[in-house]
């Protein structure tokens, strides 16, 4: 789904879903509505709905209610309100579970003493069995009848239908036998035990599902509640929500930074591990950025707020993690398709089982028991939880390691990357170029730097910042008629002189011996000229990131073809590529041509990824099958990318691919076990080899096992 001015995405908290059939049916219902495009997540209990001008929130709430579920628009208070409500419901269900245990134990316990010749003598009076089973069936088990009714009213069928139908058949048959004194065995213990065990499974599942969202909960808890703000020359403590951009705030040693800001006075070191996953503190100096929820070290910092409320980096991380956890991976489509037809199919199998056994054996009771076992064993819960629980844990672990996943589809594709294109500046290199050599002709070094810095004062290019930094703190002349030509350079008038500063090729000096000698050492050369007269050559070097070579080596070990894209000339590109251990590169690529280079790489087959950090990388990032943005880069790059690396380290790409492989591994395991469980369980029940009580226990534990398997992803760590 792509954003547009005419549409907006609204997130809803959904109540009443019990299995994959519920989420699949609700998604189908919403997508049938005019102006709605929905994605429903069973594990997160969320629906993300894209609304066009033809629909609004009220229409969504009405459609959800008609389908038999409840919904509420997610806002700041939703998460806390949901936690309180879920805790209250959990405690109520826990009480009911123990009541169900107390009522069911005598029914199940009697089975132990009924083995042997005198079994009938040890059977509880049938009226007592009816009295014990009825509250379990209709009070404790009312949730299943309610859910089944709402599901059928909405035109579908879910797990509640199977449980309600199966246990009602067992209770109804046993009640008829008891009331009319028939000479038949009763199955009160089967219905009561199934309801009790399913309820136990739901309680365990709820606890396990709560743990899948621990990552985002821990991020939310990091947000400070108050800030020490300067007001009329005085320091006052104010709620963080009241801060505005431009406010000056103080962060004392050991305190957390309340909002994003810029350091304007003081020096310190800040622990940013909650953003980047790196435990080493980061030194902070005047004009450096600080981020909300990071922890100040030894020095006091006076900062100016730049991002508050929903505009902090932490809020963006929480929002992105939430969106990713609520998104749907393509591998889930198969499970959704099966879930949509699963319950009706199971009902048909149960009916055939009943008819087949009654016809072949003539034993109504035995036929009924086997049909009940089929209904009970066939719960599709595990199928619905297999993918979303793994996605929730995987994206949460990624956020803790400084890897932000925009959507589940990107996480699924990352492990399949065959070609990785890398931008050079700010990706392979540190992104802080410095002037290393000034070769001037007829003027001093400082004069050449002054003229070049005056021209570059209006530019945001990393090379421009290097020129200005080399000039120093002195005043700069004004540049008139300034114009930047992307991929070439800049020109303008400084002190009445018409100057150009740009690439040697633009000025016809790409074959000049002095230029070539500098380029062979891996330096980028820019030429300062007045008309056709060369005034100076400026050599600029951007050091390779310390981890880039190791990252490239790890990528190559995974069988990934690494290609460097750069606007530098071939000699400079070759030197940098050799230093990084990259065998293939594309040199002299203009910013607008990077997307074309990605398209060309895609023609060779396989899945192509792109890593970049600048505004000029955004088109290429959008063109790639999977895209990574270095977090320290521009907002445009981060917005265009599928995964954002907060740490700003190329090793983060390797870690993201490893995380993708680990998450997809868990999804495949979950789906395998969910399918195998039903593929084996239903035939066993149909053949009469599975008691309904055992079927109930197996069904209850299947969902718990899938969620627990997903939680094993919490062991994943970057760099392994």
mmCIF file with all atom_site columns, N, CA and C in Angstrom, residues 118-161:
data_model
loop_
_atom_site.group_PDB
_atom_site.id
_atom_site.type_symbol
_atom_site.label_atom_id
_atom_site.label_alt_id
_atom_site.label_comp_id
_atom_site.label_asym_id
_atom_site.label_entity_id
_atom_site.label_seq_id
_atom_site.pdbx_PDB_ins_code
_atom_site.Cartn_x
_atom_site.Cartn_y
_atom_site.Cartn_z
_atom_site.occupancy
_atom_site.B_iso_or_equiv
_atom_site.pdbx_formal_charge
_atom_site.auth_seq_id
_atom_site.auth_comp_id
_atom_site.auth_asym_id
_atom_site.auth_atom_id
_atom_site.pdbx_PDB_model_num
ATOM 1   N N  . UNK A 1 118 ? -15.239 -53.908 37.480 1.00 0.00 ? 118 UNK A N  1
ATOM 2   C CA . UNK A 1 118 ? -16.204 -53.204 38.339 1.00 0.00 ? 118 UNK A CA 1
ATOM 3   C C  . UNK A 1 118 ? -16.221 -51.710 38.045 1.00 0.00 ? 118 UNK A C  1
ATOM 4   N N  . UNK A 1 119 ? -15.876 -51.365 36.803 1.00 0.00 ? 119 UNK A N  1
ATOM 5   C CA . UNK A 1 119 ? -15.800 -49.955 36.448 1.00 0.00 ? 119 UNK A CA 1
ATOM 6   C C  . UNK A 1 119 ? -17.109 -49.227 36.640 1.00 0.00 ? 119 UNK A C  1
ATOM 7   N N  . UNK A 1 120 ? -18.212 -49.866 36.244 1.00 0.00 ? 120 UNK A N  1
ATOM 8   C CA . UNK A 1 120 ? -19.510 -49.192 36.331 1.00 0.00 ? 120 UNK A CA 1
ATOM 9   C C  . UNK A 1 120 ? -19.877 -48.845 37.768 1.00 0.00 ? 120 UNK A C  1
ATOM 10  N N  . UNK A 1 121 ? -19.394 -49.662 38.730 1.00 0.00 ? 121 UNK A N  1
ATOM 11  C CA . UNK A 1 121 ? -19.698 -49.414 40.140 1.00 0.00 ? 121 UNK A CA 1
ATOM 12  C C  . UNK A 1 121 ? -18.995 -48.166 40.646 1.00 0.00 ? 121 UNK A C  1
ATOM 13  N N  . UNK A 1 122 ? -17.885 -47.811 40.028 1.00 0.00 ? 122 UNK A N  1
ATOM 14  C CA . UNK A 1 122 ? -17.116 -46.651 40.473 1.00 0.00 ? 122 UNK A CA 1
ATOM 15  C C  . UNK A 1 122 ? -17.517 -45.358 39.757 1.00 0.00 ? 122 UNK A C  1
ATOM 16  N N  . UNK A 1 123 ? -18.501 -45.462 38.868 1.00 0.00 ? 123 UNK A N  1
ATOM 17  C CA . UNK A 1 123 ? -18.942 -44.277 38.127 1.00 0.00 ? 123 UNK A CA 1
ATOM 18  C C  . UNK A 1 123 ? -19.753 -43.362 39.040 1.00 0.00 ? 123 UNK A C  1
ATOM 19  N N  . UNK A 1 124 ? -19.520 -42.052 38.919 1.00 0.00 ? 124 UNK A N  1
ATOM 20  C CA . UNK A 1 124 ? -20.311 -41.083 39.677 1.00 0.00 ? 124 UNK A CA 1
ATOM 21  C C  . UNK A 1 124 ? -21.757 -41.149 39.224 1.00 0.00 ? 124 UNK A C  1
ATOM 22  N N  . UNK A 1 125 ? -22.708 -40.872 40.140 1.00 0.00 ? 125 UNK A N  1
ATOM 23  C CA . UNK A 1 125 ? -24.116 -40.826 39.722 1.00 0.00 ? 125 UNK A CA 1
ATOM 24  C C  . UNK A 1 125 ? -24.277 -39.864 38.544 1.00 0.00 ? 125 UNK A C  1
ATOM 25  N N  . UNK A 1 126 ? -25.057 -40.273 37.564 1.00 0.00 ? 126 UNK A N  1
ATOM 26  C CA . UNK A 1 126 ? -25.137 -39.481 36.335 1.00 0.00 ? 126 UNK A CA 1
ATOM 27  C C  . UNK A 1 126 ? -25.767 -38.112 36.552 1.00 0.00 ? 126 UNK A C  1
ATOM 28  N N  . UNK A 1 127 ? -26.706 -38.020 37.515 1.00 0.00 ? 127 UNK A N  1
ATOM 29  C CA . UNK A 1 127 ? -27.285 -36.701 37.803 1.00 0.00 ? 127 UNK A CA 1
ATOM 30  C C  . UNK A 1 127 ? -26.215 -35.776 38.395 1.00 0.00 ? 127 UNK A C  1
ATOM 31  N N  . UNK A 1 128 ? -25.286 -36.336 39.164 1.00 0.00 ? 128 UNK A N  1
ATOM 32  C CA . UNK A 1 128 ? -24.187 -35.526 39.703 1.00 0.00 ? 128 UNK A CA 1
ATOM 33  C C  . UNK A 1 128 ? -23.250 -35.096 38.570 1.00 0.00 ? 128 UNK A C  1
ATOM 34  N N  . UNK A 1 129 ? -22.988 -36.026 37.635 1.00 0.00 ? 129 UNK A N  1
ATOM 35  C CA . UNK A 1 129 ? -22.150 -35.664 36.491 1.00 0.00 ? 129 UNK A CA 1
ATOM 36  C C  . UNK A 1 129 ? -22.788 -34.525 35.690 1.00 0.00 ? 129 UNK A C  1
ATOM 37  N N  . UNK A 1 130 ? -24.107 -34.619 35.482 1.00 0.00 ? 130 UNK A N  1
ATOM 38  C CA . UNK A 1 130 ? -24.823 -33.550 34.762 1.00 0.00 ? 130 UNK A CA 1
ATOM 39  C C  . UNK A 1 130 ? -24.710 -32.224 35.503 1.00 0.00 ? 130 UNK A C  1
ATOM 40  N N  . UNK A 1 131 ? -24.833 -32.275 36.836 1.00 0.00 ? 131 UNK A N  1
ATOM 41  C CA . UNK A 1 131 ? -24.755 -31.049 37.646 1.00 0.00 ? 131 UNK A CA 1
ATOM 42  C C  . UNK A 1 131 ? -23.357 -30.426 37.590 1.00 0.00 ? 131 UNK A C  1
ATOM 43  N N  . UNK A 1 132 ? -22.319 -31.269 37.525 1.00 0.00 ? 132 UNK A N  1
ATOM 44  C CA . UNK A 1 132 ? -20.950 -30.751 37.454 1.00 0.00 ? 132 UNK A CA 1
ATOM 45  C C  . UNK A 1 132 ? -20.616 -30.215 36.058 1.00 0.00 ? 132 UNK A C  1
ATOM 46  N N  . UNK A 1 133 ? -21.100 -30.915 35.031 1.00 0.00 ? 133 UNK A N  1
ATOM 47  C CA . UNK A 1 133 ? -20.719 -30.557 33.661 1.00 0.00 ? 133 UNK A CA 1
ATOM 48  C C  . UNK A 1 133 ? -21.472 -29.341 33.130 1.00 0.00 ? 133 UNK A C  1
ATOM 49  N N  . UNK A 1 134 ? -22.712 -29.153 33.563 1.00 0.00 ? 134 UNK A N  1
ATOM 50  C CA . UNK A 1 134 ? -23.538 -28.083 32.985 1.00 0.00 ? 134 UNK A CA 1
ATOM 51  C C  . UNK A 1 134 ? -22.961 -26.688 33.216 1.00 0.00 ? 134 UNK A C  1
ATOM 52  N N  . UNK A 1 135 ? -22.503 -26.317 34.437 1.00 0.00 ? 135 UNK A N  1
ATOM 53  C CA . UNK A 1 135 ? -21.898 -24.985 34.598 1.00 0.00 ? 135 UNK A CA 1
ATOM 54  C C  . UNK A 1 135 ? -20.659 -24.795 33.720 1.00 0.00 ? 135 UNK A C  1
ATOM 55  N N  . UNK A 1 136 ? -19.870 -25.865 33.577 1.00 0.00 ? 136 UNK A N  1
ATOM 56  C CA . UNK A 1 136 ? -18.687 -25.760 32.730 1.00 0.00 ? 136 UNK A CA 1
ATOM 57  C C  . UNK A 1 136 ? -19.103 -25.533 31.282 1.00 0.00 ? 136 UNK A C  1
ATOM 58  N N  . UNK A 1 137 ? -20.138 -26.250 30.850 1.00 0.00 ? 137 UNK A N  1
ATOM 59  C CA . UNK A 1 137 ? -20.577 -26.166 29.459 1.00 0.00 ? 137 UNK A CA 1
ATOM 60  C C  . UNK A 1 137 ? -21.164 -24.796 29.126 1.00 0.00 ? 137 UNK A C  1
ATOM 61  N N  . UNK A 1 138 ? -22.019 -24.257 29.989 1.00 0.00 ? 138 UNK A N  1
ATOM 62  C CA . UNK A 1 138 ? -22.791 -23.070 29.612 1.00 0.00 ? 138 UNK A CA 1
ATOM 63  C C  . UNK A 1 138 ? -22.390 -21.784 30.339 1.00 0.00 ? 138 UNK A C  1
ATOM 64  N N  . UNK A 1 139 ? -21.678 -21.892 31.439 1.00 0.00 ? 139 UNK A N  1
ATOM 65  C CA . UNK A 1 139 ? -21.203 -20.662 32.101 1.00 0.00 ? 139 UNK A CA 1
ATOM 66  C C  . UNK A 1 139 ? -19.739 -20.428 31.737 1.00 0.00 ? 139 UNK A C  1
ATOM 67  N N  . UNK A 1 140 ? -18.892 -21.386 32.099 1.00 0.00 ? 140 UNK A N  1
ATOM 68  C CA . UNK A 1 140 ? -17.479 -21.254 31.757 1.00 0.00 ? 140 UNK A CA 1
ATOM 69  C C  . UNK A 1 140 ? -17.304 -21.212 30.229 1.00 0.00 ? 140 UNK A C  1
ATOM 70  N N  . UNK A 1 141 ? -18.085 -22.052 29.532 1.00 0.00 ? 141 UNK A N  1
ATOM 71  C CA . UNK A 1 141 ? -17.932 -22.137 28.081 1.00 0.00 ? 141 UNK A CA 1
ATOM 72  C C  . UNK A 1 141 ? -18.787 -21.166 27.290 1.00 0.00 ? 141 UNK A C  1
ATOM 73  N N  . UNK A 1 142 ? -19.418 -20.197 27.986 1.00 0.00 ? 142 UNK A N  1
ATOM 74  C CA . UNK A 1 142 ? -20.297 -19.263 27.267 1.00 0.00 ? 142 UNK A CA 1
ATOM 75  C C  . UNK A 1 142 ? -19.534 -18.466 26.209 1.00 0.00 ? 142 UNK A C  1
ATOM 76  N N  . UNK A 1 143 ? -18.259 -18.184 26.447 1.00 0.00 ? 143 UNK A N  1
ATOM 77  C CA . UNK A 1 143 ? -17.451 -17.416 25.499 1.00 0.00 ? 143 UNK A CA 1
ATOM 78  C C  . UNK A 1 143 ? -17.427 -18.093 24.134 1.00 0.00 ? 143 UNK A C  1
ATOM 79  N N  . UNK A 1 144 ? -17.461 -19.425 24.108 1.00 0.00 ? 144 UNK A N  1
ATOM 80  C CA . UNK A 1 144 ? -17.425 -20.147 22.837 1.00 0.00 ? 144 UNK A CA 1
ATOM 81  C C  . UNK A 1 144 ? -18.761 -20.034 22.101 1.00 0.00 ? 144 UNK A C  1
ATOM 82  N N  . UNK A 1 145 ? -19.864 -20.087 22.833 1.00 0.00 ? 145 UNK A N  1
ATOM 83  C CA . UNK A 1 145 ? -21.176 -19.907 22.202 1.00 0.00 ? 145 UNK A CA 1
ATOM 84  C C  . UNK A 1 145 ? -21.324 -18.484 21.663 1.00 0.00 ? 145 UNK A C  1
ATOM 85  N N  . UNK A 1 146 ? -20.885 -17.518 22.459 1.00 0.00 ? 146 UNK A N  1
ATOM 86  C CA . UNK A 1 146 ? -20.987 -16.121 22.040 1.00 0.00 ? 146 UNK A CA 1
ATOM 87  C C  . UNK A 1 146 ? -20.147 -15.879 20.786 1.00 0.00 ? 146 UNK A C  1
ATOM 88  N N  . UNK A 1 147 ? -18.910 -16.387 20.806 1.00 0.00 ? 147 UNK A N  1
ATOM 89  C CA . UNK A 1 147 ? -18.035 -16.210 19.651 1.00 0.00 ? 147 UNK A CA 1
ATOM 90  C C  . UNK A 1 147 ? -18.564 -16.924 18.421 1.00 0.00 ? 147 UNK A C  1
ATOM 91  N N  . UNK A 1 148 ? -19.118 -18.126 18.615 1.00 0.00 ? 148 UNK A N  1
ATOM 92  C CA . UNK A 1 148 ? -19.663 -18.887 17.491 1.00 0.00 ? 148 UNK A CA 1
ATOM 93  C C  . UNK A 1 148 ? -20.865 -18.175 16.879 1.00 0.00 ? 148 UNK A C  1
ATOM 94  N N  . UNK A 1 149 ? -21.741 -17.635 17.738 1.00 0.00 ? 149 UNK A N  1
ATOM 95  C CA . UNK A 1 149 ? -22.920 -16.924 17.241 1.00 0.00 ? 149 UNK A CA 1
ATOM 96  C C  . UNK A 1 149 ? -22.521 -15.708 16.411 1.00 0.00 ? 149 UNK A C  1
ATOM 97  N N  . UNK A 1 150 ? -21.581 -14.916 16.945 1.00 0.00 ? 150 UNK A N  1
ATOM 98  C CA . UNK A 1 150 ? -21.147 -13.720 16.225 1.00 0.00 ? 150 UNK A CA 1
ATOM 99  C C  . UNK A 1 150 ? -20.461 -14.082 14.910 1.00 0.00 ? 150 UNK A C  1
ATOM 100 N N  . UNK A 1 151 ? -19.709 -15.168 14.940 1.00 0.00 ? 151 UNK A N  1
ATOM 101 C CA . UNK A 1 151 ? -19.018 -15.604 13.723 1.00 0.00 ? 151 UNK A CA 1
ATOM 102 C C  . UNK A 1 151 ? -20.014 -16.037 12.650 1.00 0.00 ? 151 UNK A C  1
ATOM 103 N N  . UNK A 1 152 ? -20.975 -16.852 13.042 1.00 0.00 ? 152 UNK A N  1
ATOM 104 C CA . UNK A 1 152 ? -21.975 -17.328 12.081 1.00 0.00 ? 152 UNK A CA 1
ATOM 105 C C  . UNK A 1 152 ? -22.862 -16.182 11.601 1.00 0.00 ? 152 UNK A C  1
ATOM 106 N N  . UNK A 1 153 ? -23.176 -15.257 12.499 1.00 0.00 ? 153 UNK A N  1
ATOM 107 C CA . UNK A 1 153 ? -23.986 -14.099 12.100 1.00 0.00 ? 153 UNK A CA 1
ATOM 108 C C  . UNK A 1 153 ? -23.254 -13.248 11.069 1.00 0.00 ? 153 UNK A C  1
ATOM 109 N N  . UNK A 1 154 ? -21.918 -13.216 11.187 1.00 0.00 ? 154 UNK A N  1
ATOM 110 C CA . UNK A 1 154 ? -21.114 -12.445 10.236 1.00 0.00 ? 154 UNK A CA 1
ATOM 111 C C  . UNK A 1 154 ? -20.841 -13.186 8.945  1.00 0.00 ? 154 UNK A C  1
ATOM 112 N N  . UNK A 1 155 ? -21.365 -14.407 8.821  1.00 0.00 ? 155 UNK A N  1
ATOM 113 C CA . UNK A 1 155 ? -21.208 -15.143 7.575  1.00 0.00 ? 155 UNK A CA 1
ATOM 114 C C  . UNK A 1 155 ? -19.985 -16.023 7.514  1.00 0.00 ? 155 UNK A C  1
ATOM 115 N N  . UNK A 1 156 ? -19.376 -16.321 8.660  1.00 0.00 ? 156 UNK A N  1
ATOM 116 C CA . UNK A 1 156 ? -18.182 -17.173 8.675  1.00 0.00 ? 156 UNK A CA 1
ATOM 117 C C  . UNK A 1 156 ? -18.261 -18.198 9.779  1.00 0.00 ? 156 UNK A C  1
ATOM 118 N N  . UNK A 1 157 ? -17.150 -18.883 9.982  1.00 0.00 ? 157 UNK A N  1
ATOM 119 C CA . UNK A 1 157 ? -17.072 -19.884 11.048 1.00 0.00 ? 157 UNK A CA 1
ATOM 120 C C  . UNK A 1 157 ? -15.651 -19.902 11.584 1.00 0.00 ? 157 UNK A C  1
ATOM 121 N N  . UNK A 1 158 ? -15.528 -19.949 12.905 1.00 0.00 ? 158 UNK A N  1
ATOM 122 C CA . UNK A 1 158 ? -14.200 -19.906 13.518 1.00 0.00 ? 158 UNK A CA 1
ATOM 123 C C  . UNK A 1 158 ? -14.018 -21.054 14.504 1.00 0.00 ? 158 UNK A C  1
ATOM 124 N N  . UNK A 1 159 ? -12.947 -20.963 15.291 1.00 0.00 ? 159 UNK A N  1
ATOM 125 C CA . UNK A 1 159 ? -12.638 -22.006 16.261 1.00 0.00 ? 159 UNK A CA 1
ATOM 126 C C  . UNK A 1 159 ? -13.766 -22.190 17.270 1.00 0.00 ? 159 UNK A C  1
ATOM 127 N N  . UNK A 1 160 ? -14.423 -21.089 17.652 1.00 0.00 ? 160 UNK A N  1
ATOM 128 C CA . UNK A 1 160 ? -15.506 -21.176 18.634 1.00 0.00 ? 160 UNK A CA 1
ATOM 129 C C  . UNK A 1 160 ? -16.624 -22.086 18.136 1.00 0.00 ? 160 UNK A C  1
ATOM 130 N N  . UNK A 1 161 ? -16.868 -22.059 16.831 1.00 0.00 ? 161 UNK A N  1
ATOM 131 C CA . UNK A 1 161 ? -17.904 -22.927 16.252 1.00 0.00 ? 161 UNK A CA 1
ATOM 132 C C  . UNK A 1 161 ? -17.543 -24.396 16.481 1.00 0.00 ? 161 UNK A C  1
#
